[in-house]
Amino acid sequence: MKQYDIVIIGGGPAGLAAAVAAFDAGCQSVLILERDHCLGGILNQCIHNGFGLHTFKEELTGPEYAERFVRQVQERNIEYKLSTMVLDISPDKVVTAVSRNEGLLELQAKAVILAMGCRERSRGALNIPGFRPAGVYSAGTAQRLVNMEGFLPGRRVVILGSGDIGLIMARRMTLEGAKVLAVAELMPYSGGLKRNIVQCLEDFDIPLYLSHTVVDIQGKERVEGVTIAQVDERRRPIPGTEIHYECDTLLLSCGLIPENELSKGIGVDLSPVTNGPVVNEQLETNVPGVFAAGNVLHVHDLVDFVSQEAANAGRAAVAYINGKKVQQNAVPVTFEGGVRYTVPAAIRPEGVEDSVIIRFRVGDVKKNAVVKLLLNGELVLRKKRPVMAPGEMEELKLTRQQLEQYPDLQTIHITVEEA
Ligand SMILES: Cc1cc2nc3c(=O)[nH]c(=O)nc-3n(C[C@H](O)[C@H](O)[C@H](O)COP(=O)(O)OP(=O)(O)OC[C@H]3O[C@@H](n4cnc5c(N)ncnc54)[C@H](O)[C@@H]3O)c2cc1C
């Protein structure tokens, strides 16, 4: 069986950044396994700009951003296998994969980095009534059809869900000559970035109906119409508020779910909120030597944070194979005030190199808020946030120096309060 120090599952931005950082930290036995026929992950279909503002201080398209990391991988001669789908990872880190060229592969890894990204919530998971005609697509599938395969999936379009992919596809379909009639969003706020609401809907006069959902899809062979209705605070449709659209396409942009079948198979603990692995400050799961980064861990808003996080996972995996052990118990990160989860979920101060970034999301829109981080009940960080929204990731940076002030650290607590 071929052996590698680090096997990385997924060649998207997370897998690429993890591989480069692991190599630069001194590990040359790194392998990336990617099921698609090219590296780059979901970025290959994101041909709009807006990527890399933090990392490169430039506005790049998705493929341009991916290309910069692919080049770094190639310059270092890091090995990767394309068209290779990982089927299983055993707890002792034997990776089983099937490759178009090499058939069934079994590889022994010392450390594994999970970087499989996420998938879109499907119609089945959404329970939308009506027939099952052609013309109902997830927004990401439509994006791939338009941007990579050269097909326009429809001409008159309604979009359910205002996550970033839905917003971006509203603009994309409009630019390709389709008429986007409306975007309906179940929640009273959008799940997407503010900049995407402005640039993708408002600039093209596409109406956004908050607190609305699809209550019927008409058409037997092909979508012929879609009816949306307003919902009450318990998300039940309000009779009499229906709006009907004659259209041939419904796009669904109703959330992303981390691709965690492999993680479950190894015995990795998953968070019920993110559906991604529960990790410590080194992005290591409960299975020693198995790390996670990128959208498989929690769904990110910006790819720059994916690359940053994955580089940390790459370095941590190298420390692990070099035998660097942290004996300290982890202190769980607790929270209140509408915070839904944190990554990492627990911190061992000794495992923090210079600093640890704690990322989280809130469950509701908050205005004029202040985020506080307390160690053993004492205020250590305070950050004013004029607006916080569920669609945008928040972060706090805690330094090792700050942690060292509390040698008997018992609690790490985050609260969001009104300023
Ligand atoms: C439509 C859309 C628009 C976006 N717009 C922006 C934007 O404007 N700005 C921005 O900064 N970010 C944006 N993002 C976010 C950004 O693209 C993601 O955060 C980033 O791509 C996540 O990287 P990842 O490596 O975790 O996942 P992915 O890019 O999804 O890569 C995961 C890789 O793992 C592979 N894989 C999965 N399972 C297996 C397996 N079993 N075996 C082998 N390989 C496997 C997949 O094929 C894939 O290549 C957007 C995302 C989408 C979907």
Tab-separated table of C-alpha atoms and ligand atoms in Angstrom:
chain	number	residue	atom	x	y	z
A	1	MET	CA	0.000	0.000	0.000
A	2	LYS	CA	1.412	3.397	-0.964
A	3	GLN	CA	2.111	5.629	2.043
A	4	TYR	CA	1.881	9.401	2.389
A	5	ASP	CA	2.415	11.693	5.340
A	6	ILE	CA	-0.660	13.773	4.509
A	7	VAL	CA	-3.571	12.874	2.244
A	8	ILE	CA	-5.942	15.739	1.450
A	9	ILE	CA	-9.469	14.908	0.318
A	10	GLY	CA	-10.663	17.569	-2.140
A	11	GLY	CA	-8.743	19.844	-4.481
A	12	GLY	CA	-10.821	23.006	-3.989
A	13	PRO	CA	-9.409	26.181	-2.425
A	14	ALA	CA	-9.263	24.500	1.008
A	15	GLY	CA	-7.379	21.431	-0.213
A	16	LEU	CA	-4.971	23.523	-2.295
A	17	ALA	CA	-4.126	25.976	0.502
A	18	ALA	CA	-3.698	23.129	3.004
A	19	ALA	CA	-1.303	21.329	0.635
A	20	VAL	CA	0.827	24.432	-0.020
A	21	ALA	CA	1.055	25.303	3.689
A	22	ALA	CA	1.921	21.696	4.646
A	23	PHE	CA	4.652	21.593	2.007
A	24	ASP	CA	6.049	24.962	3.115
A	25	ALA	CA	6.076	23.702	6.711
A	26	GLY	CA	8.480	20.981	5.648
A	27	CYS	CA	6.296	18.047	4.610
A	28	GLN	CA	6.997	16.814	1.091
A	29	SER	CA	4.885	13.682	1.149
A	30	VAL	CA	1.515	15.286	0.424
A	31	LEU	CA	-1.182	13.950	-1.897
A	32	ILE	CA	-4.385	15.708	-3.010
A	33	LEU	CA	-7.275	13.523	-4.193
A	34	GLU	CA	-9.919	15.270	-6.330
A	35	ARG	CA	-12.985	13.615	-7.843
A	36	ASP	CA	-13.411	16.238	-10.587
A	37	HIS	CA	-11.279	16.366	-13.733
A	38	CYS	CA	-9.505	19.556	-12.604
A	39	LEU	CA	-8.356	21.269	-9.419
A	40	GLY	CA	-10.098	24.396	-8.112
A	41	GLY	CA	-13.375	23.093	-6.684
A	42	ILE	CA	-16.522	25.165	-6.862
A	43	LEU	CA	-14.493	28.236	-7.903
A	44	ASN	CA	-14.247	26.898	-11.455
A	45	GLN	CA	-17.920	27.700	-12.016
A	46	CYS	CA	-17.869	31.071	-10.193
A	47	ILE	CA	-16.831	33.268	-13.118
A	48	HIS	CA	-18.011	36.479	-11.446
A	49	ASN	CA	-15.457	38.684	-9.732
A	50	GLY	CA	-15.180	39.470	-6.036
A	51	PHE	CA	-12.728	36.793	-4.952
A	52	GLY	CA	-9.416	37.409	-3.230
A	53	LEU	CA	-9.936	40.955	-1.936
A	54	HIS	CA	-8.413	39.988	1.415
A	55	THR	CA	-5.696	37.593	0.187
A	56	PHE	CA	-4.447	39.331	-2.955
A	57	LYS	CA	-5.947	42.837	-2.499
A	58	GLU	CA	-7.390	42.398	-5.992
A	59	GLU	CA	-10.795	41.492	-7.343
A	60	LEU	CA	-10.365	38.159	-9.077
A	61	THR	CA	-12.842	35.779	-10.655
A	62	GLY	CA	-13.235	32.341	-9.068
A	63	PRO	CA	-11.098	30.547	-11.695
A	64	GLU	CA	-8.383	33.231	-11.413
A	65	TYR	CA	-8.279	32.845	-7.635
A	66	ALA	CA	-8.124	29.051	-7.909
A	67	GLU	CA	-5.413	29.279	-10.569
A	68	ARG	CA	-3.100	31.175	-8.203
A	69	PHE	CA	-3.235	28.274	-5.745
A	70	VAL	CA	-3.069	25.592	-8.442
A	71	ARG	CA	0.134	27.253	-9.680
A	72	GLN	CA	1.608	27.177	-6.156
A	73	VAL	CA	0.802	23.459	-5.930
A	74	GLN	CA	2.409	22.793	-9.301
A	75	GLU	CA	5.501	24.921	-8.565
A	76	ARG	CA	6.124	22.740	-5.502
A	77	ASN	CA	5.487	19.518	-7.439
A	78	ILE	CA	2.867	18.500	-4.918
A	79	GLU	CA	1.288	15.272	-6.110
A	80	TYR	CA	-2.418	15.215	-6.988
A	81	LYS	CA	-4.742	12.699	-8.560
A	82	LEU	CA	-7.758	13.931	-10.536
A	83	SER	CA	-10.955	11.995	-11.364
A	84	THR	CA	-10.327	10.166	-8.108
A	85	MET	CA	-13.221	9.820	-5.733
A	86	VAL	CA	-12.519	8.932	-2.129
A	87	LEU	CA	-14.986	6.295	-0.962
A	88	ASP	CA	-13.859	5.623	2.563
A	89	ILE	CA	-11.326	6.581	5.218
A	90	SER	CA	-10.755	4.092	8.015
A	91	PRO	CA	-10.024	5.237	11.598
A	92	ASP	CA	-6.387	4.113	11.098
A	93	LYS	CA	-6.269	6.415	8.046
A	94	VAL	CA	-6.368	4.004	5.152
A	95	VAL	CA	-7.919	6.012	2.318
A	96	THR	CA	-9.868	4.012	-0.265
A	97	ALA	CA	-10.513	5.784	-3.553
A	98	VAL	CA	-11.568	4.905	-7.060
A	99	SER	CA	-9.701	6.513	-9.930
A	100	ARG	CA	-10.686	6.709	-13.571
A	101	ASN	CA	-7.111	5.881	-14.591
A	102	GLU	CA	-5.819	3.698	-11.775
A	103	GLY	CA	-8.914	1.828	-10.607
A	104	LEU	CA	-9.285	1.074	-6.908
A	105	LEU	CA	-6.606	2.669	-4.711
A	106	GLU	CA	-5.713	2.088	-1.097
A	107	LEU	CA	-3.386	4.604	0.507
A	108	GLN	CA	-2.016	4.779	4.025
A	109	ALA	CA	-1.829	8.302	5.475
A	110	LYS	CA	-0.268	9.516	8.703
A	111	ALA	CA	-2.628	12.504	8.724
A	112	VAL	CA	-5.753	13.295	6.709
A	113	ILE	CA	-7.180	16.717	5.875
A	114	LEU	CA	-10.883	16.753	5.042
A	115	ALA	CA	-11.546	19.442	2.400
A	116	MET	CA	-14.584	18.096	0.529
A	117	GLY	CA	-16.584	21.339	0.457
A	118	CYS	CA	-20.377	21.312	0.620
A	119	ARG	CA	-23.448	20.599	-1.480
A	120	GLU	CA	-26.724	22.427	-2.005
A	121	ARG	CA	-29.952	21.589	-0.211
A	122	SER	CA	-32.170	19.857	-2.779
A	123	ARG	CA	-35.883	20.178	-3.532
A	124	GLY	CA	-36.481	16.887	-1.719
A	125	ALA	CA	-35.031	18.351	1.450
A	126	LEU	CA	-37.272	21.423	1.121
A	127	ASN	CA	-40.699	19.746	0.815
A	128	ILE	CA	-42.101	22.064	-1.862
A	129	PRO	CA	-45.592	20.988	-2.988
A	130	GLY	CA	-46.556	20.577	-6.649
A	131	PHE	CA	-45.618	18.284	-9.508
A	132	ARG	CA	-42.088	17.220	-10.378
A	133	PRO	CA	-41.652	18.828	-13.790
A	134	ALA	CA	-38.372	19.602	-15.528
A	135	GLY	CA	-37.094	23.107	-14.894
A	136	VAL	CA	-36.394	22.931	-11.152
A	137	TYR	CA	-32.659	23.279	-10.559
A	138	SER	CA	-30.430	24.072	-7.656
A	139	ALA	CA	-28.776	27.444	-8.281
A	140	GLY	CA	-25.325	25.849	-8.293
A	141	THR	CA	-26.361	23.319	-10.954
A	142	ALA	CA	-27.726	26.145	-13.078
A	143	GLN	CA	-24.457	28.008	-12.545
A	144	ARG	CA	-22.452	25.054	-13.774
A	145	LEU	CA	-24.755	24.647	-16.810
A	146	VAL	CA	-24.469	28.321	-17.790
A	147	ASN	CA	-20.827	28.989	-16.931
A	148	MET	CA	-19.143	25.695	-17.766
A	149	GLU	CA	-21.384	23.697	-20.095
A	150	GLY	CA	-22.834	26.565	-22.143
A	151	PHE	CA	-26.564	25.829	-21.573
A	152	LEU	CA	-29.217	28.312	-20.479
A	153	PRO	CA	-31.597	26.329	-18.265
A	154	GLY	CA	-34.594	28.673	-18.764
A	155	ARG	CA	-35.925	32.033	-19.946
A	156	ARG	CA	-38.401	33.113	-17.246
A	157	VAL	CA	-37.078	32.390	-13.805
A	158	VAL	CA	-38.191	32.524	-10.179
A	159	ILE	CA	-35.571	31.966	-7.482
A	160	LEU	CA	-36.313	30.575	-4.026
A	161	GLY	CA	-33.729	31.520	-1.426
A	162	SER	CA	-31.506	34.559	-1.237
A	163	GLY	CA	-28.207	32.894	-0.381
A	164	ASP	CA	-25.208	34.150	-2.353
A	165	ILE	CA	-25.499	31.538	-5.094
A	166	GLY	CA	-29.153	32.514	-5.729
A	167	LEU	CA	-28.283	36.209	-5.840
A	168	ILE	CA	-25.370	35.651	-8.185
A	169	MET	CA	-27.481	33.472	-10.457
A	170	ALA	CA	-30.216	36.146	-10.586
A	171	ARG	CA	-27.654	38.473	-12.164
A	172	ARG	CA	-26.056	35.785	-14.304
A	173	MET	CA	-29.357	34.618	-15.821
A	174	THR	CA	-30.319	38.248	-16.495
A	175	LEU	CA	-26.998	38.927	-18.252
A	176	GLU	CA	-27.570	35.808	-20.372
A	177	GLY	CA	-30.941	37.179	-21.550
A	178	ALA	CA	-33.368	35.441	-19.175
A	179	LYS	CA	-35.997	37.373	-17.217
A	180	VAL	CA	-35.687	36.866	-13.473
A	181	LEU	CA	-39.139	37.639	-12.119
A	182	ALA	CA	-38.534	37.482	-8.383
A	183	VAL	CA	-36.412	36.138	-5.572
A	184	ALA	CA	-38.445	34.765	-2.644
A	185	GLU	CA	-36.815	34.331	0.762
A	186	LEU	CA	-38.456	32.421	3.622
A	187	MET	CA	-36.671	34.361	6.333
A	188	PRO	CA	-37.288	38.039	7.125
A	189	TYR	CA	-33.685	38.751	6.058
A	190	SER	CA	-31.474	37.665	3.177
A	191	GLY	CA	-29.009	34.830	3.648
A	192	GLY	CA	-26.539	36.497	1.278
A	193	LEU	CA	-23.925	39.208	1.506
A	194	LYS	CA	-25.215	42.798	1.378
A	195	ARG	CA	-22.936	43.549	-1.574
A	196	ASN	CA	-24.599	40.748	-3.562
A	197	ILE	CA	-28.112	42.069	-2.834
A	198	VAL	CA	-27.090	45.471	-4.189
A	199	GLN	CA	-25.019	44.300	-7.163
A	200	CYS	CA	-27.123	41.306	-8.231
A	201	LEU	CA	-30.732	42.327	-7.457
A	202	GLU	CA	-31.070	46.077	-6.918
A	203	ASP	CA	-28.855	46.993	-9.897
A	204	PHE	CA	-31.114	44.877	-12.148
A	205	ASP	CA	-34.481	45.832	-10.559
A	206	ILE	CA	-35.149	42.249	-9.490
A	207	PRO	CA	-37.627	42.220	-6.591
A	208	LEU	CA	-36.700	40.434	-3.365
A	209	TYR	CA	-39.677	39.182	-1.333
A	210	LEU	CA	-38.586	38.517	2.241
A	211	SER	CA	-40.779	36.214	4.413
A	212	HIS	CA	-42.100	34.494	1.266
A	213	THR	CA	-41.911	30.927	0.028
A	214	VAL	CA	-42.993	28.826	-2.937
A	215	VAL	CA	-46.385	27.236	-2.258
A	216	ASP	CA	-47.003	25.639	-5.641
A	217	ILE	CA	-45.231	24.618	-8.814
A	218	GLN	CA	-47.429	24.228	-11.893
A	219	GLY	CA	-46.699	22.180	-15.004
A	220	LYS	CA	-46.421	18.440	-15.566
A	221	GLU	CA	-43.658	18.013	-18.144
A	222	ARG	CA	-41.945	21.376	-17.671
A	223	VAL	CA	-42.452	24.143	-15.104
A	224	GLU	CA	-45.268	26.438	-16.335
A	225	GLY	CA	-45.699	28.598	-13.285
A	226	VAL	CA	-44.744	29.144	-9.673
A	227	THR	CA	-46.849	30.587	-6.863
A	228	ILE	CA	-45.219	32.267	-3.897
A	229	ALA	CA	-46.920	33.471	-0.704
A	230	GLN	CA	-46.002	35.433	2.366
A	231	VAL	CA	-45.335	33.450	5.558
A	232	ASP	CA	-46.162	34.303	9.165
A	233	GLU	CA	-43.640	34.338	11.996
A	234	ARG	CA	-43.936	30.541	12.241
A	235	ARG	CA	-43.122	30.320	8.516
A	236	ARG	CA	-46.629	29.167	7.537
A	237	PRO	CA	-48.028	30.587	4.256
A	238	ILE	CA	-50.656	33.296	4.781
A	239	PRO	CA	-53.756	32.604	2.611
A	240	GLY	CA	-54.646	35.489	0.310
A	241	THR	CA	-51.038	36.707	-0.132
A	242	GLU	CA	-50.240	34.467	-3.129
A	243	ILE	CA	-48.413	35.918	-6.154
A	244	HIS	CA	-48.400	33.839	-9.313
A	245	TYR	CA	-45.627	33.907	-11.938
A	246	GLU	CA	-45.738	32.322	-15.364
A	247	CYS	CA	-42.253	30.923	-15.765
A	248	ASP	CA	-40.341	27.915	-17.056
A	249	THR	CA	-37.670	27.648	-14.354
A	250	LEU	CA	-37.381	27.607	-10.580
A	251	LEU	CA	-33.919	27.895	-9.060
A	252	LEU	CA	-33.363	26.818	-5.476
A	253	SER	CA	-30.748	28.529	-3.345
A	254	CYS	CA	-31.752	27.355	0.088
A	255	GLY	CA	-28.566	26.608	1.879
A	256	LEU	CA	-25.476	24.469	1.715
A	257	ILE	CA	-24.697	21.326	3.649
A	258	PRO	CA	-21.107	20.163	4.321
A	259	GLU	CA	-20.201	16.946	2.442
A	260	ASN	CA	-19.727	14.828	5.502
A	261	GLU	CA	-20.353	11.221	4.558
A	262	LEU	CA	-16.614	10.467	4.740
A	263	SER	CA	-16.234	12.329	8.040
A	264	LYS	CA	-19.061	10.258	9.562
A	265	GLY	CA	-17.431	7.075	8.278
A	266	ILE	CA	-14.196	7.729	10.206
A	267	GLY	CA	-16.115	8.474	13.395
A	268	VAL	CA	-15.634	12.243	13.392
A	269	ASP	CA	-18.056	14.081	15.728
A	270	LEU	CA	-20.285	16.472	13.773
A	271	SER	CA	-21.874	19.684	14.998
A	272	PRO	CA	-25.687	19.598	14.767
A	273	VAL	CA	-25.610	23.307	13.836
A	274	THR	CA	-22.966	23.411	11.087
A	275	ASN	CA	-23.221	19.729	10.088
A	276	GLY	CA	-19.426	19.909	9.888
A	277	PRO	CA	-16.820	18.328	12.176
A	278	VAL	CA	-16.297	19.639	15.690
A	279	VAL	CA	-12.671	20.835	15.830
A	280	ASN	CA	-10.189	22.309	18.283
A	281	GLU	CA	-7.830	25.283	17.762
A	282	GLN	CA	-5.670	23.190	15.390
A	283	LEU	CA	-8.741	22.312	13.309
A	284	GLU	CA	-8.254	18.732	14.434
A	285	THR	CA	-11.314	16.548	14.895
A	286	ASN	CA	-11.905	14.078	17.732
A	287	VAL	CA	-10.042	11.479	15.603
A	288	PRO	CA	-6.331	12.238	16.181
A	289	GLY	CA	-4.568	13.202	12.963
A	290	VAL	CA	-7.782	13.998	11.062
A	291	PHE	CA	-8.161	17.706	10.329
A	292	ALA	CA	-10.897	19.667	8.503
A	293	ALA	CA	-11.015	23.018	6.703
A	294	GLY	CA	-13.140	25.015	4.288
A	295	ASN	CA	-16.801	24.476	3.533
A	296	VAL	CA	-16.737	20.895	4.782
A	297	LEU	CA	-16.115	22.344	8.238
A	298	HIS	CA	-18.637	25.208	8.120
A	299	VAL	CA	-20.033	27.138	5.183
A	300	HIS	CA	-17.901	30.224	4.551
A	301	ASP	CA	-18.976	33.490	2.968
A	302	LEU	CA	-15.577	34.413	1.515
A	303	VAL	CA	-13.013	32.118	-0.024
A	304	ASP	CA	-10.128	34.123	1.500
A	305	PHE	CA	-11.112	32.788	4.922
A	306	VAL	CA	-11.250	29.261	3.494
A	307	SER	CA	-7.657	29.558	2.270
A	308	GLN	CA	-6.479	31.063	5.555
A	309	GLU	CA	-8.177	28.377	7.642
A	310	ALA	CA	-6.977	25.538	5.411
A	311	ALA	CA	-3.368	26.764	5.596
A	312	ASN	CA	-3.648	26.496	9.392
A	313	ALA	CA	-4.952	22.926	9.026
A	314	GLY	CA	-2.009	22.101	6.736
A	315	ARG	CA	0.525	23.391	9.273
A	316	ALA	CA	-1.247	21.630	12.139
A	317	ALA	CA	-1.152	18.327	10.239
A	318	VAL	CA	2.632	18.719	9.817
A	319	ALA	CA	3.037	19.407	13.547
A	320	TYR	CA	0.985	16.258	14.220
A	321	ILE	CA	3.113	13.998	12.039
A	322	ASN	CA	6.244	15.526	13.587
A	323	GLY	CA	4.958	14.233	16.926
A	324	LYS	CA	4.090	17.586	18.485
A	325	LYS	CA	1.525	16.671	21.129
A	326	VAL	CA	-0.630	19.011	23.193
A	327	GLN	CA	-1.462	17.353	26.507
A	328	GLN	CA	-3.673	20.133	27.870
A	329	ASN	CA	-7.439	19.674	28.137
A	330	ALA	CA	-9.476	21.762	25.724
A	331	VAL	CA	-11.619	24.579	27.095
A	332	PRO	CA	-14.994	24.683	25.298
A	333	VAL	CA	-15.968	27.991	23.697
A	334	THR	CA	-19.411	28.880	25.086
A	335	PHE	CA	-21.666	31.615	23.719
A	336	GLU	CA	-24.948	33.483	24.054
A	337	GLY	CA	-26.798	36.445	22.574
A	338	GLY	CA	-27.755	34.782	19.302
A	339	VAL	CA	-24.405	33.196	18.376
A	340	ARG	CA	-25.203	29.862	16.679
A	341	TYR	CA	-21.822	28.099	16.804
A	342	THR	CA	-18.101	28.741	16.901
A	343	VAL	CA	-15.174	27.225	15.007
A	344	PRO	CA	-13.108	26.074	16.833
A	345	ALA	CA	-15.539	24.640	19.376
A	346	ALA	CA	-12.802	24.271	22.012
A	347	ILE	CA	-9.300	25.660	22.555
A	348	ARG	CA	-6.156	24.283	24.187
A	349	PRO	CA	-4.040	27.390	24.898
A	350	GLU	CA	-0.825	25.361	24.420
A	351	GLY	CA	-1.958	24.433	20.920
A	352	VAL	CA	-2.181	28.075	19.841
A	353	GLU	CA	0.902	29.216	17.901
A	354	ASP	CA	0.628	33.033	17.806
A	355	SER	CA	-3.118	33.465	17.710
A	356	VAL	CA	-6.355	31.637	17.053
A	357	ILE	CA	-9.219	33.049	15.005
A	358	ILE	CA	-12.646	32.154	16.356
A	359	ARG	CA	-15.269	32.289	13.583
A	360	PHE	CA	-19.007	32.283	14.185
A	361	ARG	CA	-22.379	33.311	12.809
A	362	VAL	CA	-25.419	34.854	14.450
A	363	GLY	CA	-28.929	33.490	13.891
A	364	ASP	CA	-30.649	36.832	13.383
A	365	VAL	CA	-29.943	40.329	12.085
A	366	LYS	CA	-28.513	42.513	14.853
A	367	LYS	CA	-28.011	46.275	14.709
A	368	ASN	CA	-25.720	48.358	16.847
A	369	ALA	CA	-24.232	45.326	18.588
A	370	VAL	CA	-21.086	44.716	20.573
A	371	VAL	CA	-19.290	41.376	20.628
A	372	LYS	CA	-17.405	40.509	23.810
A	373	LEU	CA	-14.993	37.706	24.552
A	374	LEU	CA	-14.417	36.803	28.192
A	375	LEU	CA	-11.730	34.551	29.656
A	376	ASN	CA	-12.593	33.244	33.137
A	377	GLY	CA	-15.380	35.858	33.177
A	378	GLU	CA	-13.032	38.799	32.454
A	379	LEU	CA	-13.476	40.960	29.379
A	380	VAL	CA	-10.550	40.432	26.984
A	381	LEU	CA	-11.909	41.518	23.592
A	382	ARG	CA	-14.650	43.965	22.652
A	383	LYS	CA	-15.722	44.660	19.078
A	384	LYS	CA	-18.440	47.044	17.912
A	385	ARG	CA	-20.592	45.733	15.057
A	386	PRO	CA	-23.062	48.231	13.547
A	387	VAL	CA	-24.790	45.376	11.658
A	388	MET	CA	-24.516	41.600	12.050
A	389	ALA	CA	-26.366	39.244	9.707
A	390	PRO	CA	-26.648	35.447	9.508
A	391	GLY	CA	-25.210	35.523	5.980
A	392	GLU	CA	-21.914	37.048	7.121
A	393	MET	CA	-19.267	35.260	9.123
A	394	GLU	CA	-17.894	37.017	12.208
A	395	GLU	CA	-14.442	36.580	13.678
A	396	LEU	CA	-12.458	37.323	16.807
A	397	LYS	CA	-8.695	36.974	17.073
A	398	LEU	CA	-7.385	35.712	20.389
A	399	THR	CA	-3.621	35.834	20.869
A	400	ARG	CA	-1.473	33.336	22.733
A	401	GLN	CA	-0.298	36.232	24.892
A	402	GLN	CA	-3.875	36.946	25.965
A	403	LEU	CA	-4.415	33.268	26.751
A	404	GLU	CA	-1.185	33.107	28.775
A	405	GLN	CA	-2.584	35.710	31.175
A	406	TYR	CA	-4.927	32.918	32.368
A	407	PRO	CA	-2.780	29.905	33.349
A	408	ASP	CA	-5.808	28.261	35.012
A	409	LEU	CA	-8.162	28.959	32.099
A	410	GLN	CA	-11.608	27.482	32.783
A	411	THR	CA	-14.000	29.377	30.492
A	412	ILE	CA	-13.945	31.062	27.090
A	413	HIS	CA	-17.230	32.854	26.517
A	414	ILE	CA	-18.573	34.987	23.669
A	415	THR	CA	-21.588	37.232	23.986
A	416	VAL	CA	-23.348	39.576	21.586
A	417	GLU	CA	-25.100	42.468	23.292
A	418	GLU	CA	-26.734	45.749	22.362
A	419	ALA	CA	-24.145	48.536	22.344
B	1	LIG	C1	-22.034	30.139	-6.349
B	1	LIG	C2	-20.983	30.532	-5.389
B	1	LIG	C3	-20.558	31.841	-5.380
B	1	LIG	C4	-19.540	32.241	-4.531
B	1	LIG	N1	-19.113	33.539	-4.561
B	1	LIG	C5	-18.070	33.919	-3.790
B	1	LIG	C6	-17.516	35.247	-3.902
B	1	LIG	O1	-17.998	36.098	-4.641
B	1	LIG	N2	-16.429	35.559	-3.154
B	1	LIG	C7	-15.871	34.635	-2.315
B	1	LIG	O2	-14.874	34.948	-1.660
B	1	LIG	N3	-16.387	33.379	-2.181
B	1	LIG	C8	-17.459	32.988	-2.889
B	1	LIG	N4	-17.954	31.712	-2.800
B	1	LIG	C9	-17.421	30.809	-1.789
B	1	LIG	C10	-16.220	29.981	-2.195
B	1	LIG	O3	-16.339	29.577	-3.510
B	1	LIG	C11	-16.146	28.802	-1.266
B	1	LIG	O4	-16.040	29.301	0.030
B	1	LIG	C12	-14.941	27.880	-1.551
B	1	LIG	O5	-14.983	27.413	-2.869
B	1	LIG	C13	-14.925	26.695	-0.593
B	1	LIG	O6	-13.765	25.940	-0.809
B	1	LIG	P1	-13.647	24.408	-0.414
B	1	LIG	O7	-12.330	23.942	-0.913
B	1	LIG	O8	-13.975	24.234	1.000
B	1	LIG	O9	-14.832	23.685	-1.199
B	1	LIG	P2	-15.017	23.409	-2.777
B	1	LIG	O10	-14.614	24.571	-3.604
B	1	LIG	O11	-16.429	22.930	-2.903
B	1	LIG	O12	-14.013	22.185	-3.080
B	1	LIG	C14	-14.239	20.905	-2.535
B	1	LIG	C15	-13.612	19.901	-3.485
B	1	LIG	O13	-13.660	18.610	-2.913
B	1	LIG	C16	-13.951	17.663	-3.931
B	1	LIG	N5	-14.508	16.466	-3.294
B	1	LIG	C17	-15.637	16.349	-2.534
B	1	LIG	N6	-15.821	15.081	-2.131
B	1	LIG	C18	-14.786	14.368	-2.627
B	1	LIG	C19	-14.431	12.984	-2.543
B	1	LIG	N7	-15.164	12.100	-1.867
B	1	LIG	N8	-13.306	12.593	-3.177
B	1	LIG	C20	-12.523	13.475	-3.877
B	1	LIG	N9	-12.828	14.792	-3.987
B	1	LIG	C21	-13.939	15.224	-3.366
B	1	LIG	C22	-14.959	18.400	-4.813
B	1	LIG	O14	-15.028	17.849	-6.099
B	1	LIG	C23	-14.369	19.806	-4.815
B	1	LIG	O15	-13.473	20.019	-5.870
B	1	LIG	C24	-18.965	31.295	-3.646
B	1	LIG	C25	-19.414	29.969	-3.652
B	1	LIG	C26	-20.410	29.581	-4.511
B	1	LIG	C27	-20.875	28.138	-4.496
